[in-house]
Amino acid sequence: MLPGNIYRRMALTGKVSLVIVSIIILVASSISVFIIREEKKLLESELKKRGAEIARNLSRLSIKPVLHEEVWGLYGLIKEIIKGEDPSSENIVAYAMVLNRKGEVLAHSDPKKFRVWSPLEKNSLNEMAMASQGLLIQTIHQDVEGDQIYDVALPIFIDNERIGVVRVGVTRRYVDAALERITLNIILITGILGLMGVALGVILTGRVTRPLRKLTDFVRGISSGRLDRRIEISPDGEIGQLTSAFNQMAIDLDKRTREIAESERKYRSLFDFAEDSMMRLDRSGKVLAVNKREEWIIGYHEDELLGKELTTILPERYWDLFINIFRETIDKNKKVPTSEIEVVSKDGRLIPMELDLTGICEGDRVVSVQIHLRDITKRKLLEKQVEQSRRLSDLGEFAGGIAHEVRNPLARIMMGAYTLKEAAPDKGERARALDNILKGVVDLNRFVTELLNYTGRMELQRDKTDINKILDSTLFNLTEEAVRSRVKITLKLDPELPKANVDGVKMDQVFSNIIRNAIQAMPDGGALTIITDYKPCPVDMHMGMKGKTNGVKPGLIKISLSDTGSGISKKDIGKIFNPFFTTRAKGIGLGLVLVHRIVEAHGGKIDVESREGEGCIFKILLPFVPDYQYHDEEEVKITPKRNSERS
Amino acid sequence: MFFALIRKGYIMPKKFRCFIFALTLTFLLRADIAAQYAVASQEPLRIGLTAVIVEDFLQLNRHLLQYVGEKIGMPVELVLRKSYQEMNDMLEKGEVDVAFVCSPPYILGHEKFGLELLVVPQIDGQPLYYSYVVVPKDSEAKRFEDLRGKVYAFSDPLSNSGKLVPTYFLAKMGETPETFFKGYIYSHSHYNSIEAVAVGLVDGASVDSYVWDLADATDPRFTKKTKIIEKFIPFPFTPFVIRKEIDPVLKERIRGAFLNMHSDAKGREILSKLRIDKFVKVPDSFYNPVRKMLNFVKDSKIQEAKKPAGPKVGITKSPKER
Ligand SMILES: Nc1ncnc2c1ncn2[C@@H]1O[C@H](COP(=O)(O)OP(=O)(O)OP(=O)(O)O)[C@@H](O)[C@H]1O
Ligand SMILES: [Mg+2]
């Protein structure tokens, strides 16, 4: 039968059908074996009876012809037996013969082979037949066509004297054919019964398996996440119990799934709104999750990075580094020290960041890696600025030294040249040369003065100063230049602007440099707008401050100067505060450097915004601290200083 | 019981079937003729035929006799017997009036009880025929002498062509059928002899040339499986004979009916089917050649009989003793 494991894997329907069919086949085959055996016996005995009957008739009719050796008559009798009256009936007679008392053939159905008056072949069958005293039936196992034959021998007696023997061979062919037919019919009936058995099996098991199938569908639904479904409780019994158990399971699963989803959400929001950009990588380095911070800083949406490698956002030069760290983390679960890298944002910017990897374990194995990216743009900028300041002050000291040394000789050259000019009043070549020398010396002197301004130690003469007034006087000094360039100046000055504690001369330098640059940027005319404003600080800045403030809160004085000039290109905007950066042919590139130094010396901050071709706006913020009744002198110094460091 | 067997087809010797059929026909025929000549209410004319020559052409012969009966205005009764000997016995006892018998039975009957010749059929312009020696088609025998030691078939012990002629030729060779053949059988009909040769029951047979030719023309099933290796010289044909005691007027009327057959359409049709030209009258001396043969054989048999016991006449011969 079927191998056990196939049977075990079969569906119930198949099993039941198989069992039913097996039973049917078993019963049918045992019955049919019995029937066929009985039928065979019956048919065989019938055949023998018919053979005997034919032999008896032949022997009765043969008495006289045998006595008279009427060969022709005997041949006629045999011919009739062989031919049979009805051609459609099955002729069971394979052969017939009449033998005389000596065992010679008197007539045979095959006269050519068995000649008249010839003895038969000597064999036990023929001898047994010849010796028979009554009906003798022997079985010949082979004849020409391969069918079994019953040889019926019957002696011919006349008055108890044996005068010959009649022999008739009847073939089993029709018995075998009939048995074959019966077997075929039984197989057919068994087949039909078997089919009916299968149908019955299908119907019967259908009743049982329908609820089971429902359950299966239900469980499949659960695996595909449809937890809200329930099955209707089928009537009591095992299936009913099973169904309610499944329903309970679904309810529990649903609850648990919700809980998990809730904790997942909590975790997710922690993850998303952490200070750092965070990403989760699988062991192969593919992105599993990305938090919101990343999206804000680097610009990629989570969907854009999922399944990608981190190299998408990493410049090529950091790949080796990153892979090393990643390997260390994933293979050895080692905490690698924080490294500084740069990340390419979606819009192509390079963002300096701190990189930290944390292995997430399941048991001893690191299954994923959490990546922390901390934006350090501000720190980097600060570092850069500090570095710049340091470099500038070094340069300043050096240049200051030179300037100091250069000034006295310059004065002497100027004096000398002047004296020579006075002494030789002709207007010849010599006088022209002396003029040139003087002009050069004046230019050189200005350069040296500016250099000294820039490099020199910034010593502020602070005083209560009205910024508005300073602006007024600065503009007054520059009126001529402004008119020449047809620049229209608008002033929006805050009349409530508190008097700031600044160096008035230095602030004039600041404004004049900025305004001059603006006028120079508008050679064909334009508009210059100057706005002053005061912004009180947020409340928490009062902390640590006690005493009266004369109604004015500490805050920031804001001065903005905007023009409609050429503007500054994007690539230049970062450089304008660098020493010797200039785009003008006659410029030195120290104007804004000085501006920057003065503002910073005041603890203020200067910003520039510009759009090329549309003009630019300089914003100056100066800290304002009202006069207090201080409890402690130290605090006074600390507060503004901190501000200046921050910006 | 017997009829049940017949119906089943287990046993039904052809001879029996034909016999029963012939009897049935005879009764029917009689009834017909009796109805036709009811007023006359005469004794019917009994005409005898033997199986030896007519069995398989019974229908044709029945037509012939019916025709004769119509011509002479008498009911005709057909009497069939298996052998010439039986027919001769019946003629002698007056149980048959007219019969179609072979020349030896006529000669014997003429000697014994004054049997008279009525008419004789003329075939191919002569009232003569041959005795064929027939062997299976695949036989190696080329002459009658080649059949020595074989099994042979004669038709009837009193047949001219089927027994007397070959026996005569054997006698001339100093042999008898018993010495020459391994064994022989009587088939009781020339047609049967042809079949016996065709199926291989016997190695050869002596057959009436008229029967062989007629069979070959009408039903060559068996003749085509045989071949003729010997044609013995022509002999006077088988005659219709009549009892001496029959009224001479009636005798002449019957003879007239036969002799004039070929002059009317119906008669001609029957004759042509029987492949007979016409019937002719011959004198008794016409059969002298047969007489000579009979005597020759008889003499040689008497000589032979002096040594061992001679064979009995009238029953089928036993084969040579071995
Ligand atoms: N308002 C402005 N509009 C356009 N460009 C400006 C403006 N202010 C400054 N710039 C740019 O900044 C550069 C630096 O200015 P800065 O004042 O430091 O030097 P300068 O004006 O070129 O020379 P100088 O030392 O004589 O002032 C200028 O060369 C100019 O390109
Ligand atoms: Mg300038």
Tab-separated table of N, CA, C and O in Angstrom, chain A residues 50 53-54 57-58 60-61 68-73 75-77 79-86 92 102 104 106-108 110-112 114-118, chain B residues 1-2 5-15 17 82 138 151 182-188 192 195-196 198-203 315-317 319 322:
chain	number	residue	atom	x	y	z
A	50	ARG	N	-20.323	-32.084	-21.023
A	50	ARG	CA	-20.647	-31.966	-22.452
A	50	ARG	C	-19.731	-32.852	-23.277
A	50	ARG	O	-20.165	-33.519	-24.217
A	53	GLU	N	-20.896	-36.282	-22.950
A	53	GLU	CA	-22.142	-36.491	-23.705
A	53	GLU	C	-21.850	-36.715	-25.193
A	53	GLU	O	-22.387	-37.622	-25.824
A	54	ILE	N	-20.961	-35.845	-25.702
A	54	ILE	CA	-20.601	-35.971	-27.115
A	54	ILE	C	-19.953	-37.323	-27.367
A	54	ILE	O	-20.276	-38.033	-28.328
A	57	ASN	N	-22.563	-40.100	-27.368
A	57	ASN	CA	-23.357	-40.134	-28.602
A	57	ASN	C	-22.542	-40.699	-29.758
A	57	ASN	O	-23.017	-41.529	-30.528
A	58	LEU	N	-21.283	-40.220	-29.840
A	58	LEU	CA	-20.433	-40.680	-30.935
A	58	LEU	C	-20.217	-42.190	-30.836
A	58	LEU	O	-20.308	-42.903	-31.834
A	60	ARG	N	-22.145	-44.387	-29.346
A	60	ARG	CA	-23.369	-45.114	-29.658
A	60	ARG	C	-23.569	-45.240	-31.168
A	60	ARG	O	-23.888	-46.293	-31.690
A	61	LEU	N	-23.338	-44.109	-31.878
A	61	LEU	CA	-23.551	-44.107	-33.324
A	61	LEU	C	-22.427	-44.827	-34.066
A	61	LEU	O	-22.550	-45.137	-35.244
A	68	HIS	N	-18.208	-52.648	-38.969
A	68	HIS	CA	-18.031	-52.877	-40.412
A	68	HIS	C	-16.870	-52.092	-40.992
A	68	HIS	O	-16.716	-52.040	-42.205
A	69	GLU	N	-16.126	-51.406	-40.134
A	69	GLU	CA	-15.033	-50.548	-40.581
A	69	GLU	C	-15.510	-49.600	-41.669
A	69	GLU	O	-14.893	-49.417	-42.719
A	70	GLU	N	-16.683	-49.039	-41.446
A	70	GLU	CA	-17.217	-48.070	-42.403
A	70	GLU	C	-16.553	-46.724	-42.143
A	70	GLU	O	-17.081	-45.853	-41.465
A	71	VAL	N	-15.364	-46.626	-42.717
A	71	VAL	CA	-14.520	-45.452	-42.451
A	71	VAL	C	-15.238	-44.163	-42.858
A	71	VAL	O	-15.259	-43.175	-42.132
A	72	TRP	N	-15.842	-44.201	-44.036
A	72	TRP	CA	-16.503	-42.985	-44.541
A	72	TRP	C	-17.619	-42.524	-43.611
A	72	TRP	O	-17.766	-41.344	-43.325
A	73	GLY	N	-18.387	-43.514	-43.133
A	73	GLY	CA	-19.497	-43.195	-42.226
A	73	GLY	C	-19.001	-42.569	-40.937
A	73	GLY	O	-19.534	-41.564	-40.452
A	75	TYR	N	-16.191	-41.021	-40.525
A	75	TYR	CA	-15.662	-39.689	-40.845
A	75	TYR	C	-16.797	-38.672	-40.906
A	75	TYR	O	-16.682	-37.561	-40.412
A	76	GLY	N	-17.934	-39.136	-41.476
A	76	GLY	CA	-19.112	-38.260	-41.559
A	76	GLY	C	-19.584	-37.850	-40.175
A	76	GLY	O	-19.872	-36.677	-39.938
A	77	LEU	N	-19.644	-38.854	-39.263
A	77	LEU	CA	-20.082	-38.558	-37.891
A	77	LEU	C	-19.165	-37.510	-37.250
A	77	LEU	O	-19.611	-36.525	-36.667
A	79	LYS	N	-17.153	-35.415	-38.682
A	79	LYS	CA	-17.237	-34.144	-39.389
A	79	LYS	C	-18.400	-33.311	-38.839
A	79	LYS	O	-18.272	-32.106	-38.605
A	80	GLU	N	-19.500	-34.011	-38.606
A	80	GLU	CA	-20.680	-33.306	-38.090
A	80	GLU	C	-20.420	-32.771	-36.684
A	80	GLU	O	-20.819	-31.654	-36.348
A	81	ILE	N	-19.747	-33.589	-35.889
A	81	ILE	CA	-19.447	-33.143	-34.518
A	81	ILE	C	-18.560	-31.903	-34.549
A	81	ILE	O	-18.760	-30.945	-33.820
A	82	ILE	N	-17.568	-31.949	-35.413
A	82	ILE	CA	-16.624	-30.830	-35.475
A	82	ILE	C	-17.304	-29.573	-36.000
A	82	ILE	O	-17.134	-28.473	-35.482
A	83	LYS	N	-18.089	-29.787	-37.069
A	83	LYS	CA	-18.682	-28.624	-37.723
A	83	LYS	C	-19.712	-27.958	-36.815
A	83	LYS	O	-19.765	-26.737	-36.700
A	84	GLY	N	-20.509	-28.798	-36.145
A	84	GLY	CA	-21.593	-28.255	-35.318
A	84	GLY	C	-22.704	-27.750	-36.213
A	84	GLY	O	-22.470	-27.280	-37.324
A	85	GLU	N	-23.902	-27.874	-35.726
A	85	GLU	CA	-25.047	-27.483	-36.545
A	85	GLU	C	-25.160	-25.961	-36.616
A	85	GLU	O	-25.437	-25.387	-37.633
A	86	ASP	N	-24.900	-25.321	-35.459
A	86	ASP	CA	-25.080	-23.871	-35.385
A	86	ASP	C	-23.703	-23.207	-35.448
A	86	ASP	O	-22.904	-23.337	-34.532
A	92	ILE	N	-16.843	-26.382	-28.991
A	92	ILE	CA	-15.925	-26.768	-27.927
A	92	ILE	C	-15.088	-27.972	-28.332
A	92	ILE	O	-14.143	-28.321	-27.629
A	102	LYS	N	-7.531	-52.318	-32.065
A	102	LYS	CA	-6.067	-52.346	-32.036
A	102	LYS	C	-5.468	-50.970	-31.748
A	102	LYS	O	-4.245	-50.840	-31.656
A	104	GLU	N	-5.913	-48.420	-33.807
A	104	GLU	CA	-5.642	-47.718	-35.048
A	104	GLU	C	-6.773	-46.737	-35.325
A	104	GLU	O	-7.912	-46.969	-34.959
A	106	LEU	N	-9.608	-45.105	-37.119
A	106	LEU	CA	-10.573	-45.409	-38.177
A	106	LEU	C	-11.034	-44.106	-38.805
A	106	LEU	O	-11.262	-44.028	-40.001
A	107	ALA	N	-11.194	-43.113	-37.954
A	107	ALA	CA	-11.563	-41.800	-38.470
A	107	ALA	C	-11.077	-40.768	-37.471
A	107	ALA	O	-11.108	-40.992	-36.268
A	108	HIS	N	-10.606	-39.656	-37.992
A	108	HIS	CA	-10.109	-38.575	-37.130
A	108	HIS	C	-10.546	-37.256	-37.768
A	108	HIS	O	-10.656	-37.163	-38.995
A	110	ASP	N	-8.881	-34.768	-38.085
A	110	ASP	CA	-7.808	-34.257	-38.929
A	110	ASP	C	-7.249	-35.416	-39.741
A	110	ASP	O	-6.229	-36.000	-39.381
A	111	PRO	N	-7.935	-35.767	-40.822
A	111	PRO	CA	-7.574	-37.006	-41.525
A	111	PRO	C	-6.199	-36.953	-42.168
A	111	PRO	O	-5.560	-37.976	-42.361
A	112	LYS	N	-5.735	-35.803	-42.475
A	112	LYS	CA	-4.424	-35.714	-43.135
A	112	LYS	C	-3.317	-36.130	-42.171
A	112	LYS	O	-2.329	-36.725	-42.573
A	114	PHE	N	-3.857	-37.785	-39.093
A	114	PHE	CA	-4.107	-39.103	-38.493
A	114	PHE	C	-4.718	-40.000	-39.558
A	114	PHE	O	-5.923	-39.952	-39.785
A	115	ARG	N	-3.845	-40.728	-40.223
A	115	ARG	CA	-4.275	-41.506	-41.392
A	115	ARG	C	-5.058	-42.739	-40.933
A	115	ARG	O	-4.825	-43.286	-39.842
A	116	VAL	N	-5.933	-43.134	-41.832
A	116	VAL	CA	-6.754	-44.316	-41.548
A	116	VAL	C	-5.861	-45.551	-41.390
A	116	VAL	O	-4.900	-45.700	-42.139
A	117	TRP	N	-6.169	-46.333	-40.376
A	117	TRP	CA	-5.455	-47.590	-40.061
A	117	TRP	C	-4.027	-47.355	-39.590
A	117	TRP	O	-3.225	-48.256	-39.595
A	118	SER	N	-3.746	-46.132	-39.195
A	118	SER	CA	-2.415	-45.887	-38.615
A	118	SER	C	-2.566	-45.905	-37.107
A	118	SER	O	-3.558	-45.414	-36.585
B	1	MET	N	-34.676	-38.341	-28.014
B	1	MET	CA	-33.240	-38.215	-27.718
B	1	MET	C	-32.458	-38.014	-29.002
B	1	MET	O	-31.667	-37.099	-29.134
B	2	PHE	N	-32.701	-38.826	-29.948
B	2	PHE	CA	-31.970	-38.759	-31.206
B	2	PHE	C	-32.192	-37.427	-31.914
B	2	PHE	O	-31.265	-36.774	-32.374
B	5	LEU	N	-30.459	-34.582	-30.340
B	5	LEU	CA	-29.049	-34.555	-30.720
B	5	LEU	C	-28.882	-33.951	-32.103
B	5	LEU	O	-27.969	-33.172	-32.348
B	6	ILE	N	-29.816	-34.330	-32.982
B	6	ILE	CA	-29.739	-33.791	-34.335
B	6	ILE	C	-29.824	-32.270	-34.269
B	6	ILE	O	-29.049	-31.558	-34.892
B	7	ARG	N	-30.782	-31.800	-33.485
B	7	ARG	CA	-30.968	-30.353	-33.407
B	7	ARG	C	-29.713	-29.679	-32.834
B	7	ARG	O	-29.313	-28.633	-33.263
B	8	LYS	N	-29.159	-30.336	-31.829
B	8	LYS	CA	-27.946	-29.760	-31.244
B	8	LYS	C	-26.794	-29.754	-32.239
B	8	LYS	O	-25.838	-29.007	-32.092
B	9	GLY	N	-26.887	-30.596	-33.224
B	9	GLY	CA	-25.847	-30.617	-34.233
B	9	GLY	C	-24.653	-31.436	-33.839
B	9	GLY	O	-23.616	-31.358	-34.454
B	10	TYR	N	-24.779	-32.197	-32.758
B	10	TYR	CA	-23.634	-33.015	-32.369
B	10	TYR	C	-23.471	-34.173	-33.326
B	10	TYR	O	-22.400	-34.450	-33.793
B	11	ILE	N	-24.568	-34.810	-33.536
B	11	ILE	CA	-24.492	-35.949	-34.450
B	11	ILE	C	-25.485	-35.736	-35.545
B	11	ILE	O	-26.633	-35.367	-35.310
B	12	MET	N	-25.029	-35.845	-36.719
B	12	MET	CA	-25.936	-35.757	-37.844
B	12	MET	C	-25.165	-36.167	-39.075
B	12	MET	O	-24.663	-35.335	-39.811
B	13	PRO	N	-25.002	-37.422	-39.250
B	13	PRO	CA	-24.309	-37.848	-40.464
B	13	PRO	C	-25.058	-37.297	-41.679
B	13	PRO	O	-26.285	-37.294	-41.715
B	14	LYS	N	-24.281	-36.829	-42.601
B	14	LYS	CA	-24.872	-36.192	-43.774
B	14	LYS	C	-25.812	-37.156	-44.483
B	14	LYS	O	-26.875	-36.783	-44.952
B	15	LYS	N	-25.333	-38.384	-44.492
B	15	LYS	CA	-26.143	-39.395	-45.165
B	15	LYS	C	-27.547	-39.444	-44.578
B	15	LYS	O	-28.532	-39.483	-45.305
B	17	ARG	N	-29.030	-37.098	-42.945
B	17	ARG	CA	-29.775	-35.881	-43.234
B	17	ARG	C	-30.395	-35.970	-44.623
B	17	ARG	O	-31.556	-35.713	-44.830
B	82	LYS	N	-29.101	-46.879	-50.432
B	82	LYS	CA	-27.702	-46.542	-50.293
B	82	LYS	C	-26.835	-47.234	-51.344
B	82	LYS	O	-25.963	-46.612	-51.929
B	138	ASP	N	-1.856	-32.295	-54.010
B	138	ASP	CA	-0.420	-32.279	-53.695
B	138	ASP	C	0.202	-33.665	-53.690
B	138	ASP	O	1.338	-33.836	-53.253
B	151	VAL	N	-4.053	-45.956	-49.038
B	151	VAL	CA	-5.457	-46.167	-48.688
B	151	VAL	C	-6.296	-45.648	-49.848
B	151	VAL	O	-6.064	-44.543	-50.345
B	182	LYS	N	-3.053	-50.701	-49.039
B	182	LYS	CA	-2.923	-50.880	-47.593
B	182	LYS	C	-4.303	-51.177	-47.016
B	182	LYS	O	-4.475	-51.985	-46.108
B	183	GLY	N	-5.275	-50.469	-47.564
B	183	GLY	CA	-6.661	-50.696	-47.177
B	183	GLY	C	-7.536	-49.852	-48.077
B	183	GLY	O	-7.034	-48.946	-48.753
B	184	TYR	N	-8.818	-50.194	-48.116
B	184	TYR	CA	-9.706	-49.364	-48.936
B	184	TYR	C	-11.023	-49.210	-48.229
B	184	TYR	O	-11.372	-49.994	-47.347
B	185	ILE	N	-11.731	-48.167	-48.620
B	185	ILE	CA	-13.027	-47.910	-48.000
B	185	ILE	C	-14.067	-47.753	-49.093
B	185	ILE	O	-13.712	-47.509	-50.256
B	186	TYR	N	-15.334	-47.945	-48.691
B	186	TYR	CA	-16.420	-47.633	-49.622
B	186	TYR	C	-17.052	-46.333	-49.173
B	186	TYR	O	-17.448	-46.181	-48.018
B	187	SER	N	-17.125	-45.402	-50.101
B	187	SER	CA	-17.700	-44.108	-49.729
B	187	SER	C	-19.186	-44.046	-50.047
B	187	SER	O	-19.881	-43.143	-49.633
B	188	HIS	N	-19.670	-45.045	-50.879
B	188	HIS	CA	-21.072	-45.160	-51.290
B	188	HIS	C	-21.525	-44.057	-52.211
B	188	HIS	O	-22.706	-43.948	-52.500
B	192	ASN	N	-18.749	-38.502	-52.572
B	192	ASN	CA	-18.056	-38.717	-51.301
B	192	ASN	C	-16.598	-39.077	-51.531
B	192	ASN	O	-15.715	-38.657	-50.787
B	195	GLU	N	-14.608	-36.099	-52.069
B	195	GLU	CA	-14.380	-35.406	-50.790
B	195	GLU	C	-13.316	-36.125	-49.969
B	195	GLU	O	-12.430	-35.494	-49.384
B	196	ALA	N	-13.421	-37.482	-49.930
B	196	ALA	CA	-12.460	-38.261	-49.143
B	196	ALA	C	-11.043	-37.997	-49.642
B	196	ALA	O	-10.107	-37.901	-48.838
B	198	ALA	N	-10.140	-35.231	-51.259
B	198	ALA	CA	-9.852	-33.811	-51.020
B	198	ALA	C	-9.428	-33.550	-49.573
B	198	ALA	O	-8.491	-32.790	-49.338
B	199	VAL	N	-10.101	-34.189	-48.578
B	199	VAL	CA	-9.760	-33.929	-47.165
B	199	VAL	C	-8.570	-34.753	-46.702
B	199	VAL	O	-8.082	-34.559	-45.602
B	200	GLY	N	-8.114	-35.680	-47.543
B	200	GLY	CA	-6.937	-36.448	-47.164
B	200	GLY	C	-7.245	-37.698	-46.393
B	200	GLY	O	-6.348	-38.287	-45.798
B	201	LEU	N	-8.521	-38.074	-46.396
B	201	LEU	CA	-8.880	-39.309	-45.692
B	201	LEU	C	-8.264	-40.507	-46.423
B	201	LEU	O	-7.823	-41.447	-45.790
B	202	VAL	N	-8.248	-40.427	-47.735
B	202	VAL	CA	-7.659	-41.507	-48.545
B	202	VAL	C	-6.645	-40.895	-49.495
B	202	VAL	O	-6.622	-39.686	-49.710
B	203	ASP	N	-5.799	-41.788	-50.047
B	203	ASP	CA	-4.752	-41.297	-50.941
B	203	ASP	C	-5.192	-41.272	-52.391
B	203	ASP	O	-4.518	-40.673	-53.238
B	315	ILE	N	-21.285	-56.376	-48.111
B	315	ILE	CA	-20.882	-55.514	-46.980
B	315	ILE	C	-19.529	-54.872	-47.312
B	315	ILE	O	-18.775	-55.373	-48.133
B	316	THR	N	-19.291	-53.811	-46.614
B	316	THR	CA	-18.038	-53.092	-46.819
B	316	THR	C	-16.872	-54.015	-46.555
B	316	THR	O	-16.868	-54.775	-45.595
B	317	LYS	N	-15.893	-53.919	-47.450
B	317	LYS	CA	-14.732	-54.792	-47.319
B	317	LYS	C	-13.891	-54.412	-46.116
B	317	LYS	O	-13.680	-53.230	-45.827
B	319	PRO	N	-10.252	-54.200	-44.511
B	319	PRO	CA	-8.937	-53.983	-45.118
B	319	PRO	C	-8.144	-55.275	-45.070
B	319	PRO	O	-8.489	-56.191	-44.337
B	322	ARG	N	-3.595	-57.627	-41.544
B	322	ARG	CA	-2.165	-57.426	-41.242
B	322	ARG	C	-1.789	-58.137	-39.955
B	322	ARG	O	-2.562	-58.213	-39.029
